[in-house]
Coordinates of C-alpha atoms and ligand atoms in Angstrom, one line a residue:
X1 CA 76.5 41.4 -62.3
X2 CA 74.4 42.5 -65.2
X3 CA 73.5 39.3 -67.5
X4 CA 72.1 39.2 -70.8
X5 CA 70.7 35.9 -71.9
X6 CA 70.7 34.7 -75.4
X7 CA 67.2 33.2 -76.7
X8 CA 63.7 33.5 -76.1
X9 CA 62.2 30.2 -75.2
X10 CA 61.5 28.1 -72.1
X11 CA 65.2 27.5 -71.4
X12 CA 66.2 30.7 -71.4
X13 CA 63.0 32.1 -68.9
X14 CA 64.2 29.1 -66.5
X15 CA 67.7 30.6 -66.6
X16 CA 66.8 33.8 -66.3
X17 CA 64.5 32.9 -63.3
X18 CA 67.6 31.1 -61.8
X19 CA 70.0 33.6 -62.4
X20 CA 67.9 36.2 -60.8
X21 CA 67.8 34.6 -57.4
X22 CA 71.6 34.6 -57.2
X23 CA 72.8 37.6 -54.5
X24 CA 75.4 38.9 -57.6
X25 CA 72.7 39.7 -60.0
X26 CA 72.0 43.3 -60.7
X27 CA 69.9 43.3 -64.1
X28 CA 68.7 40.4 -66.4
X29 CA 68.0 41.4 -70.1
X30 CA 67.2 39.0 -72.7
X31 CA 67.4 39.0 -76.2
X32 CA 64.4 38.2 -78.0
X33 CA 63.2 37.0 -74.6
X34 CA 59.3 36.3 -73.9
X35 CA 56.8 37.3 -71.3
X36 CA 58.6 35.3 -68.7
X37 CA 61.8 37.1 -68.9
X38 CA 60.3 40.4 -69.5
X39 CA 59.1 39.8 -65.7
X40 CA 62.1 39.7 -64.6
X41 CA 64.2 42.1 -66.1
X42 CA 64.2 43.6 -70.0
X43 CA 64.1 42.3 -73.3
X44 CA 65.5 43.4 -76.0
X45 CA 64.5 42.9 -79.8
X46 CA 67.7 41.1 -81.2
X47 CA 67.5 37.9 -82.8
X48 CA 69.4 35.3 -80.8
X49 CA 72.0 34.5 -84.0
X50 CA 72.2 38.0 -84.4
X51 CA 76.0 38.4 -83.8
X52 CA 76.9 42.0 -84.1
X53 CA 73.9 43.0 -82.5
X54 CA 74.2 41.0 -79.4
X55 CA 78.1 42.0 -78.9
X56 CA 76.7 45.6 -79.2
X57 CA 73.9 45.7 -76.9
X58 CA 76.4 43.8 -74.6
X59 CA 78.8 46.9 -74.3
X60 CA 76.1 49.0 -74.7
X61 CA 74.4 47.8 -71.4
X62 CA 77.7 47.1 -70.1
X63 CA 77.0 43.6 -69.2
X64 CA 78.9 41.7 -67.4
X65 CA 78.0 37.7 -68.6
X66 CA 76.0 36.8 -71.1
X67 CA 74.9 33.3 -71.1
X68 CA 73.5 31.8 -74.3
X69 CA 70.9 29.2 -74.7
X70 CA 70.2 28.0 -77.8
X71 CA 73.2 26.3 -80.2
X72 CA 72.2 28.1 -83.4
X73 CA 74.8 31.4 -82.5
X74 CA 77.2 28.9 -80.4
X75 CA 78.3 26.9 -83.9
X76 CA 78.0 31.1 -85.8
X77 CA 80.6 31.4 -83.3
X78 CA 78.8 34.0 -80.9
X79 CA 81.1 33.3 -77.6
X80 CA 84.1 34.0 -79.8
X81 CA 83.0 37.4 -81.1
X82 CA 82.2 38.4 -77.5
X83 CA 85.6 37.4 -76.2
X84 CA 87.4 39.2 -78.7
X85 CA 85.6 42.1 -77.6
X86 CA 86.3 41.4 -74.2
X87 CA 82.7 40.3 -72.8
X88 CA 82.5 37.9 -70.9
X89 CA 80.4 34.8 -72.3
X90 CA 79.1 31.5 -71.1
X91 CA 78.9 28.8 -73.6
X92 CA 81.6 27.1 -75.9
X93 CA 83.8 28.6 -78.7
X94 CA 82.9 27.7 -82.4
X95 CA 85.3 25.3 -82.7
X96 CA 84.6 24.0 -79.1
X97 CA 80.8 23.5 -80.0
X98 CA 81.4 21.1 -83.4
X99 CA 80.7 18.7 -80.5
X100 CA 77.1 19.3 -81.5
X101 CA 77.1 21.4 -84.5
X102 CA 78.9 18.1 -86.3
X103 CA 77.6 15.0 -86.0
X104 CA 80.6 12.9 -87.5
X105 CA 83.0 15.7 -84.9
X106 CA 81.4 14.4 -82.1
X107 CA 81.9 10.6 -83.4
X108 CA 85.7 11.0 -83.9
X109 CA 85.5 12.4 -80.5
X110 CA 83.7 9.6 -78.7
X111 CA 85.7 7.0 -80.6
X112 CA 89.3 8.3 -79.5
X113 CA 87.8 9.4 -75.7
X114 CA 86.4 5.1 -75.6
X115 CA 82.9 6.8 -74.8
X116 CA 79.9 3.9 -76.0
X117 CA 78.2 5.6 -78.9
X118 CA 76.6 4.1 -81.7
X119 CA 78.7 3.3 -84.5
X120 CA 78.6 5.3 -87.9
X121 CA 80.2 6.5 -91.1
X122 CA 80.4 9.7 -93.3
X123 CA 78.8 10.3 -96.5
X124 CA 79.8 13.0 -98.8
X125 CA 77.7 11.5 -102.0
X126 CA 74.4 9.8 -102.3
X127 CA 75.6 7.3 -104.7
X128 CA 77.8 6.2 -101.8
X129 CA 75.3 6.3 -99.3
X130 CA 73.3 4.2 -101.4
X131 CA 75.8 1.7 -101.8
X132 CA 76.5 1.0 -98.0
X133 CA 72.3 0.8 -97.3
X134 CA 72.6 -1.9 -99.8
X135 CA 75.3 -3.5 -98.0
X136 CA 73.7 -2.8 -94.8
X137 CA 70.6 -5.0 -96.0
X138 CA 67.1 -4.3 -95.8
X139 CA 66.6 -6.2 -92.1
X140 CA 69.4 -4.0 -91.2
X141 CA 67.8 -0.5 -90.9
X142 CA 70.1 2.7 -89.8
X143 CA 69.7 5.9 -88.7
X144 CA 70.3 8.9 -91.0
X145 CA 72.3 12.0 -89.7
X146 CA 72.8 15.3 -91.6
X147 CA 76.1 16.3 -90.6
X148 CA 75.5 19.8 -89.6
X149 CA 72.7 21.4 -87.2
X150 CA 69.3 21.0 -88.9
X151 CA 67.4 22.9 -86.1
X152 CA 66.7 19.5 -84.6
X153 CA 65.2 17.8 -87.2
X154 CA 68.4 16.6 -89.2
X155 CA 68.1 13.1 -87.5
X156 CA 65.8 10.3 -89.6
X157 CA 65.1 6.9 -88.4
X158 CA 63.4 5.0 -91.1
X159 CA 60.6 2.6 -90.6
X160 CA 62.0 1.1 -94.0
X161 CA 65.5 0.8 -96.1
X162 CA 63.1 2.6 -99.1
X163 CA 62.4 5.5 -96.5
X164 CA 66.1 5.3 -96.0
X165 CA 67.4 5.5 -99.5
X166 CA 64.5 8.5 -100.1
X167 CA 65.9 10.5 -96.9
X168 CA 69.5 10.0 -98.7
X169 CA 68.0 11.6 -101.5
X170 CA 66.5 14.0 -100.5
X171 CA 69.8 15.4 -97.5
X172 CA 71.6 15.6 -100.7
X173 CA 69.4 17.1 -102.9
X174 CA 69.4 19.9 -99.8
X175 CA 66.6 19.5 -97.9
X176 CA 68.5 20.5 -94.3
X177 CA 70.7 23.1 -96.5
X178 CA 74.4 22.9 -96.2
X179 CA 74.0 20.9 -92.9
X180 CA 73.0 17.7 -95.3
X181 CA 75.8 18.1 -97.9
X182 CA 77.2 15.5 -95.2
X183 CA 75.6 12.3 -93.5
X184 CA 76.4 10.3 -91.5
X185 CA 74.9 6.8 -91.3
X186 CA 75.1 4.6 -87.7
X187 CA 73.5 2.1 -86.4
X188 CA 70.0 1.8 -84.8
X189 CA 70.6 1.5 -80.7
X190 CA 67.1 0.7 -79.0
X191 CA 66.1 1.2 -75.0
X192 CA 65.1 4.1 -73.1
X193 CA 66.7 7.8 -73.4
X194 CA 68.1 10.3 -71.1
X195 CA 69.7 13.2 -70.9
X196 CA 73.0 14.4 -69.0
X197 CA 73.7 17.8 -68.1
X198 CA 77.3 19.2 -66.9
X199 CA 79.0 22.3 -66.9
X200 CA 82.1 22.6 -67.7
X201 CA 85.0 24.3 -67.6
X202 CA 88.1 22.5 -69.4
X203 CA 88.4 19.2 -67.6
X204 CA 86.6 20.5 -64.5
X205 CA 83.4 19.4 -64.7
X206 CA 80.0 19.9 -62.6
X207 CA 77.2 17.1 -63.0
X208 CA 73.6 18.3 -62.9
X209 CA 70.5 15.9 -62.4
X210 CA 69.8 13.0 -64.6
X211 CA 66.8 14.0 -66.4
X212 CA 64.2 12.4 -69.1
X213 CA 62.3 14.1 -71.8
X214 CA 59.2 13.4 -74.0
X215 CA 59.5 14.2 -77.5
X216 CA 56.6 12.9 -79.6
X217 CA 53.4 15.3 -79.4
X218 CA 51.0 12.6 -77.9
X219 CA 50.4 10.1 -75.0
X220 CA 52.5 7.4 -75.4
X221 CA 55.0 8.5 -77.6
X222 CA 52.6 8.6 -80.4
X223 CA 52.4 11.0 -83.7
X224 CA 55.3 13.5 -84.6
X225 CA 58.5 14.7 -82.8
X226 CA 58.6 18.2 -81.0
X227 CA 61.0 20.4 -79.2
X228 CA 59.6 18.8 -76.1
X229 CA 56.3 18.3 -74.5
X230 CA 57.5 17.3 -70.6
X231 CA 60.6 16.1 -68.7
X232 CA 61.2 14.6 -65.0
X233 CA 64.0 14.4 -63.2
X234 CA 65.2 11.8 -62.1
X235 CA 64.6 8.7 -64.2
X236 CA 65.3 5.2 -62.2
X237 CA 66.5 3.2 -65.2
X238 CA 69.9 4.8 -65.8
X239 CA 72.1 3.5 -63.0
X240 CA 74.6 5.7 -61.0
X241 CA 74.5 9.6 -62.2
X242 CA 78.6 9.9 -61.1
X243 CA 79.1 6.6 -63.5
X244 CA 77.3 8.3 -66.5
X245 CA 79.6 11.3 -65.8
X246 CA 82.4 9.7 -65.2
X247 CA 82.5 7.5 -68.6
X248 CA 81.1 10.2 -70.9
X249 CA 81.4 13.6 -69.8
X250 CA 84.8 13.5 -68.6
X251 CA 86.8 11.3 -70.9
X252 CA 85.2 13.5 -73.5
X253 CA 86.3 17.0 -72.2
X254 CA 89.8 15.6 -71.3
X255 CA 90.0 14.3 -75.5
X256 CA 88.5 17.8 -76.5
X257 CA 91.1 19.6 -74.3
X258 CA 94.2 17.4 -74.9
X259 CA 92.9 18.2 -78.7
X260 CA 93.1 21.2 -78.7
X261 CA 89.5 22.1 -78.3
X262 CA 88.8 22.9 -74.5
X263 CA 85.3 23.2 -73.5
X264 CA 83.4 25.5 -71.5
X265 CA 79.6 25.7 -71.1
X266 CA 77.4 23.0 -70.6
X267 CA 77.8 19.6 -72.0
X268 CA 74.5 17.6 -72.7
X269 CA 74.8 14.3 -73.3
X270 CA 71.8 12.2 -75.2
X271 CA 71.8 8.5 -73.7
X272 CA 70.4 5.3 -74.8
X273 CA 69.7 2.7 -71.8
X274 CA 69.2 -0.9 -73.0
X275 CA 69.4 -3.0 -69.6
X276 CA 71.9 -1.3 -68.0
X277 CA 74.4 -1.4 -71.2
X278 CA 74.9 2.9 -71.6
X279 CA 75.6 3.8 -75.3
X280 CA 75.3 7.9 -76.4
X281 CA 73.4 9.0 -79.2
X282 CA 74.1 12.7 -79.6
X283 CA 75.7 15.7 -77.5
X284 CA 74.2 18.8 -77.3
X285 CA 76.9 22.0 -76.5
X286 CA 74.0 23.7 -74.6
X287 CA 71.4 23.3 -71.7
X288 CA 68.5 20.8 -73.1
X289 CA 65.4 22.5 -73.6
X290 CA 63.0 21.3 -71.5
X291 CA 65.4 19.5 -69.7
X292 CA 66.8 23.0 -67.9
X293 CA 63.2 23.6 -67.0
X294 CA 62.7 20.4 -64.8
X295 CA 66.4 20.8 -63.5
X296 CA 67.1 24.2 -62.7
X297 CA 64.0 24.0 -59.7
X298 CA 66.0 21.2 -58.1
X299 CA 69.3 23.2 -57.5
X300 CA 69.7 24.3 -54.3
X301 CA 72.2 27.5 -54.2
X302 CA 73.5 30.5 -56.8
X303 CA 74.5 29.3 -60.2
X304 CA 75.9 32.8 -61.3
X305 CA 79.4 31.6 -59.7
X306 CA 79.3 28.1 -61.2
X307 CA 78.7 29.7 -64.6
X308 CA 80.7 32.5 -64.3
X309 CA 83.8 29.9 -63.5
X310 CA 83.3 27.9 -66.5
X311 CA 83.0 31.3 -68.8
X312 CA 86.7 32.6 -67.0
X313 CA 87.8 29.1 -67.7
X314 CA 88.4 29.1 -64.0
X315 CA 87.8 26.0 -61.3
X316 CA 84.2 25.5 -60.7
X317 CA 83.1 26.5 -57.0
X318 CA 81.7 22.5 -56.1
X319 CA 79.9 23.8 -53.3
X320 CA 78.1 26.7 -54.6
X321 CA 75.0 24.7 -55.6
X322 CA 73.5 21.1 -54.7
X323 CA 71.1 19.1 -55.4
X324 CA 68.1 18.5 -53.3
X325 CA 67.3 15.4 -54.0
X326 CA 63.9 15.5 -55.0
X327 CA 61.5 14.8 -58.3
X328 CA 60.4 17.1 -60.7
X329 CA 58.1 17.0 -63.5
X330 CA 57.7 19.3 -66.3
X331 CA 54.6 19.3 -68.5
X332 CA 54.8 21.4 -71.4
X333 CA 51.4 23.3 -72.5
X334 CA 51.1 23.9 -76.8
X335 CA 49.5 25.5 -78.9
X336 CA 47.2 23.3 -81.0
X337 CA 48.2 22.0 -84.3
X338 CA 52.2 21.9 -83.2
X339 CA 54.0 20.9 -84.1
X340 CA 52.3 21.5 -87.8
X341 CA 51.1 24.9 -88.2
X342 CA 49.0 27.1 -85.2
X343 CA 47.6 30.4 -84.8
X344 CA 48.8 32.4 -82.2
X345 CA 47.9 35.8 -80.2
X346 CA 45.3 33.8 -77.8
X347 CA 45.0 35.2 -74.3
X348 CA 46.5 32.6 -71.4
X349 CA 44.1 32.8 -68.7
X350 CA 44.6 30.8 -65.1
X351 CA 48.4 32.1 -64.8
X352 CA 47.3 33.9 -61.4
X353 CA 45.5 30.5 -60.2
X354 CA 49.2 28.5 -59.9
X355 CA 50.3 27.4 -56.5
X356 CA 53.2 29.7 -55.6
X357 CA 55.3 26.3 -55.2
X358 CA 54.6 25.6 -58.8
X359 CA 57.4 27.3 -61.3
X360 CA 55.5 28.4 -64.9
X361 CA 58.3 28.8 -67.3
X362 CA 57.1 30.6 -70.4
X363 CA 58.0 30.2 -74.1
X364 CA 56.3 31.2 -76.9
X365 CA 54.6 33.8 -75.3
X366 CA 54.4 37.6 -75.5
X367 CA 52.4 40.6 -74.1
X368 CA 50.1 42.2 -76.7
X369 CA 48.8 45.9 -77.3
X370 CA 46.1 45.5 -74.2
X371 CA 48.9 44.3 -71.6
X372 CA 47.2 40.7 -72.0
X373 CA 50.2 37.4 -71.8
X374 CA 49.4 35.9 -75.1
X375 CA 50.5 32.7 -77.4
X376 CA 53.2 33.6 -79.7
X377 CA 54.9 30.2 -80.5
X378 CA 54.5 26.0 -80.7
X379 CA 55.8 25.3 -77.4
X380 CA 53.9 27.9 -74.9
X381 CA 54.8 27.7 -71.7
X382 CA 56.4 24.4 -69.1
X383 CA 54.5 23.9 -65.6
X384 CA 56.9 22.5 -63.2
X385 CA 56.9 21.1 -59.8
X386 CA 59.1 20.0 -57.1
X387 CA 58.4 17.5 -54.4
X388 CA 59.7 14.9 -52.3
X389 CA 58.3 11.9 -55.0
X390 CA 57.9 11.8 -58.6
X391 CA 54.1 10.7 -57.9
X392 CA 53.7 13.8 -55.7
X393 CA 55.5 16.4 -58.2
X394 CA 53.0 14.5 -61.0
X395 CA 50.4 15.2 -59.2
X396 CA 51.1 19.0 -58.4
X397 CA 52.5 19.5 -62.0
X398 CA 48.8 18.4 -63.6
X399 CA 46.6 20.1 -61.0
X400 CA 48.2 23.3 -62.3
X401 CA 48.6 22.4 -65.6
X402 CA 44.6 22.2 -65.3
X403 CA 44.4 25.5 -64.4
X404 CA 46.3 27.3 -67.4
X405 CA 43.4 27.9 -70.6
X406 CA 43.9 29.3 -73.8
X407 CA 42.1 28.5 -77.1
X408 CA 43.0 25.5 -78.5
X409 CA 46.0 24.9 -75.9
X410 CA 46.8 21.0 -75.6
X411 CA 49.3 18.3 -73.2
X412 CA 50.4 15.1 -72.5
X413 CA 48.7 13.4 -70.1
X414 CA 51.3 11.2 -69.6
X415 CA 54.6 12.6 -68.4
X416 CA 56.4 10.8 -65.5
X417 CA 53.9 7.8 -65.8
X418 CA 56.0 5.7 -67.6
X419 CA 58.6 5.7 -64.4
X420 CA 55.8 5.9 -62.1
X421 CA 54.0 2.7 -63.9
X422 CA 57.5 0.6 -63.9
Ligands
AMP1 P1 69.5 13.3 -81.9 O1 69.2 14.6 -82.6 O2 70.8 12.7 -82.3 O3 69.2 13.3 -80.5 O4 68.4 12.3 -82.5 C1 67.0 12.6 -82.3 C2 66.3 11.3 -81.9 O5 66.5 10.3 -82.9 C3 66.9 10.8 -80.6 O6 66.3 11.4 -79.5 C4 66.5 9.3 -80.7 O7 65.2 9.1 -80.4 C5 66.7 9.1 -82.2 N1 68.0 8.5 -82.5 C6 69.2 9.2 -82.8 N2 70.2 8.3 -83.0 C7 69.7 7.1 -82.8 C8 70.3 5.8 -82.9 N3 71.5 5.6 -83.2 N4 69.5 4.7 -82.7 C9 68.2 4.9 -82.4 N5 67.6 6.1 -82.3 C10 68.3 7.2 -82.5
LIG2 N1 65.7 18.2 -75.2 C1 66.6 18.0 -76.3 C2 67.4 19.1 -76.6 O1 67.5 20.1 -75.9 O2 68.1 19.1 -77.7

C-alpha cells in the first residue's frame, strides 16, 4: 500500500516509522512532514488542513490510505472529502469527530452512553455565564471550556472565580475565535490523568496501552502547559485497562453509532483517577500526541491491517498486533523558551550517538540548505525507550536524551518518576 500521512509532528513520524515496518507498505509520504518522515519516505509541502490539496496529491500519488494525525482537518471534514473521492482515509467523518471538536457534543454523548464525566452546562452569553459563576460561589471554582477546538488551549481552570468571570469575558469577546462563541462550564474533578487509546471501527473496538503524559513545561508539573514534554506507558494507578475500555470506549461508540454517528479512527479518551473512582475529562478523535510516541514502540505486529479495517469500516483483525507488555518512557527534547517564543534553525548534534534500541521520533525539525537536521518548531524531537521495567526504560530514555545537543535545547528531568517514586 502507498500511505500518505497527515501532519508534521512527533505523532505523525511515530506513525510513519510504524507503518513502514508493516510487509503491505510500499511508499510513505507525508504532508508537511519533518526530518523524521522525510527518512522514511517523502514529504510533501501541503498544509495538513489543507483539504483540496491533500485529496489531490492523494490521487495524484495514487495512494492507497491516508491516515491523518492531527484533529484540526478531521472536524474541516478531511476524511469526508477523501471518501467522496473515493480514497481511502483513516480517521473519523466531520460529524463523527464533534466527539472532540465539541465539547458540550461529547457531554450529551457521555451523559446518554452513562460514561463518568464531569458534569457541565452550555453558555451561549456571558451575562449568563456570569450569572451561574455567581451561583456556583466563589469556594466553588469550575472549569471553563470553549466549545469548539481552540488548538488545545481552549480549556481554563482558574486559580480564582475573578480569573473565571475574566476568562468568560474574554471567550466571548473572541479570544479562541468562533470556537468560544460557546462555553461550557463543568465542574473541577481532581486526581491523576491518563490517557486511553482505541481504534475503532463502529462498535468494534481495539484497546491500545494505558499511557500517561506530562503537560506543564517543568519538573514537577510546574510553569505553563505544552503540547507535551514526556509520556510512559503504563501508569499503575488506573486499575484494569479492559475496565477503562469497557465503561468508556465502548458504551460511547455503541451511543455514537445507534446515533447516528458511527466512529472510525482512534478514540482517545482523557481520564481523571481519584482513588480508583474513573471520571473522563475530554476525548480526543485522534492518536494523543506524545502519547502515540511512547505506545506505538510497544506493539508487537503490523498496524497497516488494523487501521486499514477501521478506515473500510470492516472488523478489526484482533490478532494482528499485541502488546508486549513492557514500559516505555518518552522524554520530549524543546527548544528553549517554549512554549513562549524560540528561535529555530539550530543544528541537533548527538542523533548518530543513540543506542539502536532507542526510537528518536522527530518533530519540529527540518533539514536546512547544508543537509544539516535542524530545529524548526517548540516541541523538537521525543526519545523513547522500551524495556522490561519502567525504571530500566527511564534509565535508557535519559542516557540518550543526554546525548542529543542543540543550542538552547531543554527537558524534564522528571518523566516516569512520579510512578517510579509511588
Ligand atoms: P482538556 O483539553 O479537556 O484535556 O483539558 C486540558 C487540561 O485541563 C486537562 O488535561 C486537565 O488537566 C484540565 N482539566 C480539564 N477538565 C478538567 C476538569 N473537569 N477538572 C479538572 N481539570 C480539568
Ligand atoms: N496529549 C494530549 C493530546 O494529544 O491531546
Amino acid at each position: 500500500m502507498r500511505i500518505l500521512i497527515v501532519g508534521g509532528g512527533g505523532r505523525e513520524h511515530a506513525l510513519a516509522w510504524k507503518l513502514a515496518q508493516s510487509p503491505s507498505c510500499e511508499a510513505i509520504l507525508a504532508a508537511p512532514g519533518n526530518a523524521g518522515t522525510a527518512d522514511l519516505g517523502e514529504n510533501l509541502a501541503i498544509h495538513d488542513s489543507d483539504i483540496g490539496g491533500i485529496c489531490s496529491v492523494a490521487e495524484e500519488r495514487r495512494i492507497d490510505l491516508v491516515v491523518v494525525g492531527p484533529e484540526a482537518p478531521l472536524a474541516a471534514g478531511l476524511v469526508d472529502a477523501l471518501t467522496e473521492r473515493g480514497i481511502l482515509a483513516f480517521g473519523p467523518t466531520q460529524q463523527a469527530a464533534q466527539i472532540e471538536s465539541s465539547k458540550w457534543f461529547a457531554k450529551q454523548v457521555m451523559q446518554s452512553a452513562g460514561v463518568s464525566h464531569a458534569r457541565g452546562e452550555l453558555f451561549d452569553s456571558a451575562q449568563a455565564a456570569h450569572k451561574w459563576l455567581e451561583i456556583l460561589g466563589p469556594d466553588d471554582l469550575p472549569v471553563l471550556k470553549a466549545d469548539g477546538l481552540a488548538a488545545g488551549k481552549g480549556v481554563i481552570v482558574p486559580d480564582h472565580i475573578d480569573d473565571a468571570h475574566d476568562a468568560i469575558d474574554q471567550m466571548f469577546a473572541g479570544a479562541f475565535g468562533s470556537a468560544g462563541e460557546r462555553v461550557v462550564i463543568e465542574d473541577r474533578l481532581k486526581g491523576m490523568e491518563a490517557s486511553a487509546m482505541a481504534v475503532v471501527s463502529g462498535s468494534d473496538i481495539l484497546p491500545l496501552p494505558l499511557s500517561c503524559d506530562y503537560k506543564r513545561i517543568m519538573d514537577r508539573d510546574q510553569g505553563p502547559n505544552t503540547g507535551g514534554m514526556g509520556v510512559y506507558a503504563p501508569p499503575g494507578f488506573v486499575g484494569e485497562p479492559q475496565d477503562v475500555f469497557a465503561d468508556v470506549h465502548q458504551p460511547v461508540v455503541e451511543q455514537m453509532d445507534s446515533g447516528g454517528c458511527q466512529f472510525h479512527g482512534l478514540l482517545y479518551a482523557g481520564l481523571m483517577i481519584d482513588d480508583g473512582a474513573m471520571n473522563v475529562l475530554e476525548f480526543n478523535a485522534r492518536f494523543g500526541d506524545p502519547e502515540t510516541q511512547a505506545i506505538l514502540p510497544l506493539l508487537d505486529g503490523d498496524l497497516l491491517p488494523v487501521l486499514e479495517a477501521s478506515a473500510r469500516g470492516e472488523a478489526l483483525p484482533r490478532d494482528a498486533i499485541s502488546h508486549s507488555g513492557r514500559a516505555s518512557v518518552s522524554v520530549a527534547i524543546v527548544s528553549g523558551g517554549y512554549p513562549g517564543p524560540y528561535e529555530t534553525g539550530k543544528p541537533i548534534l548527538g542523533l548518530d550517538a543513540i543506542d539502536e534500541s532507542v526510537d528518536v521520533f522527530h518533530a519540529g525539525t527540518a533539514i536546512d540548505d547544508d543537509g544539516r537536521t535542524v530545529t524548526a518548531g517548540g516541541r523538537v524531537l521525543a526519545v523513547t525507550a522500551v524495556a522490561d521495567t519502567l525504571a530500566e526504560a527511564r534509565g535508557i530514555a535519559y542516557d540518550n536524551v543526554r546525548r542529543i545537543t542543540f543550542d538552547g535545547s531543554f527537558h524534564r528531568t522528571d518523566i516516569a518518576l512520579r510512578e517510579l517514586e509511588s
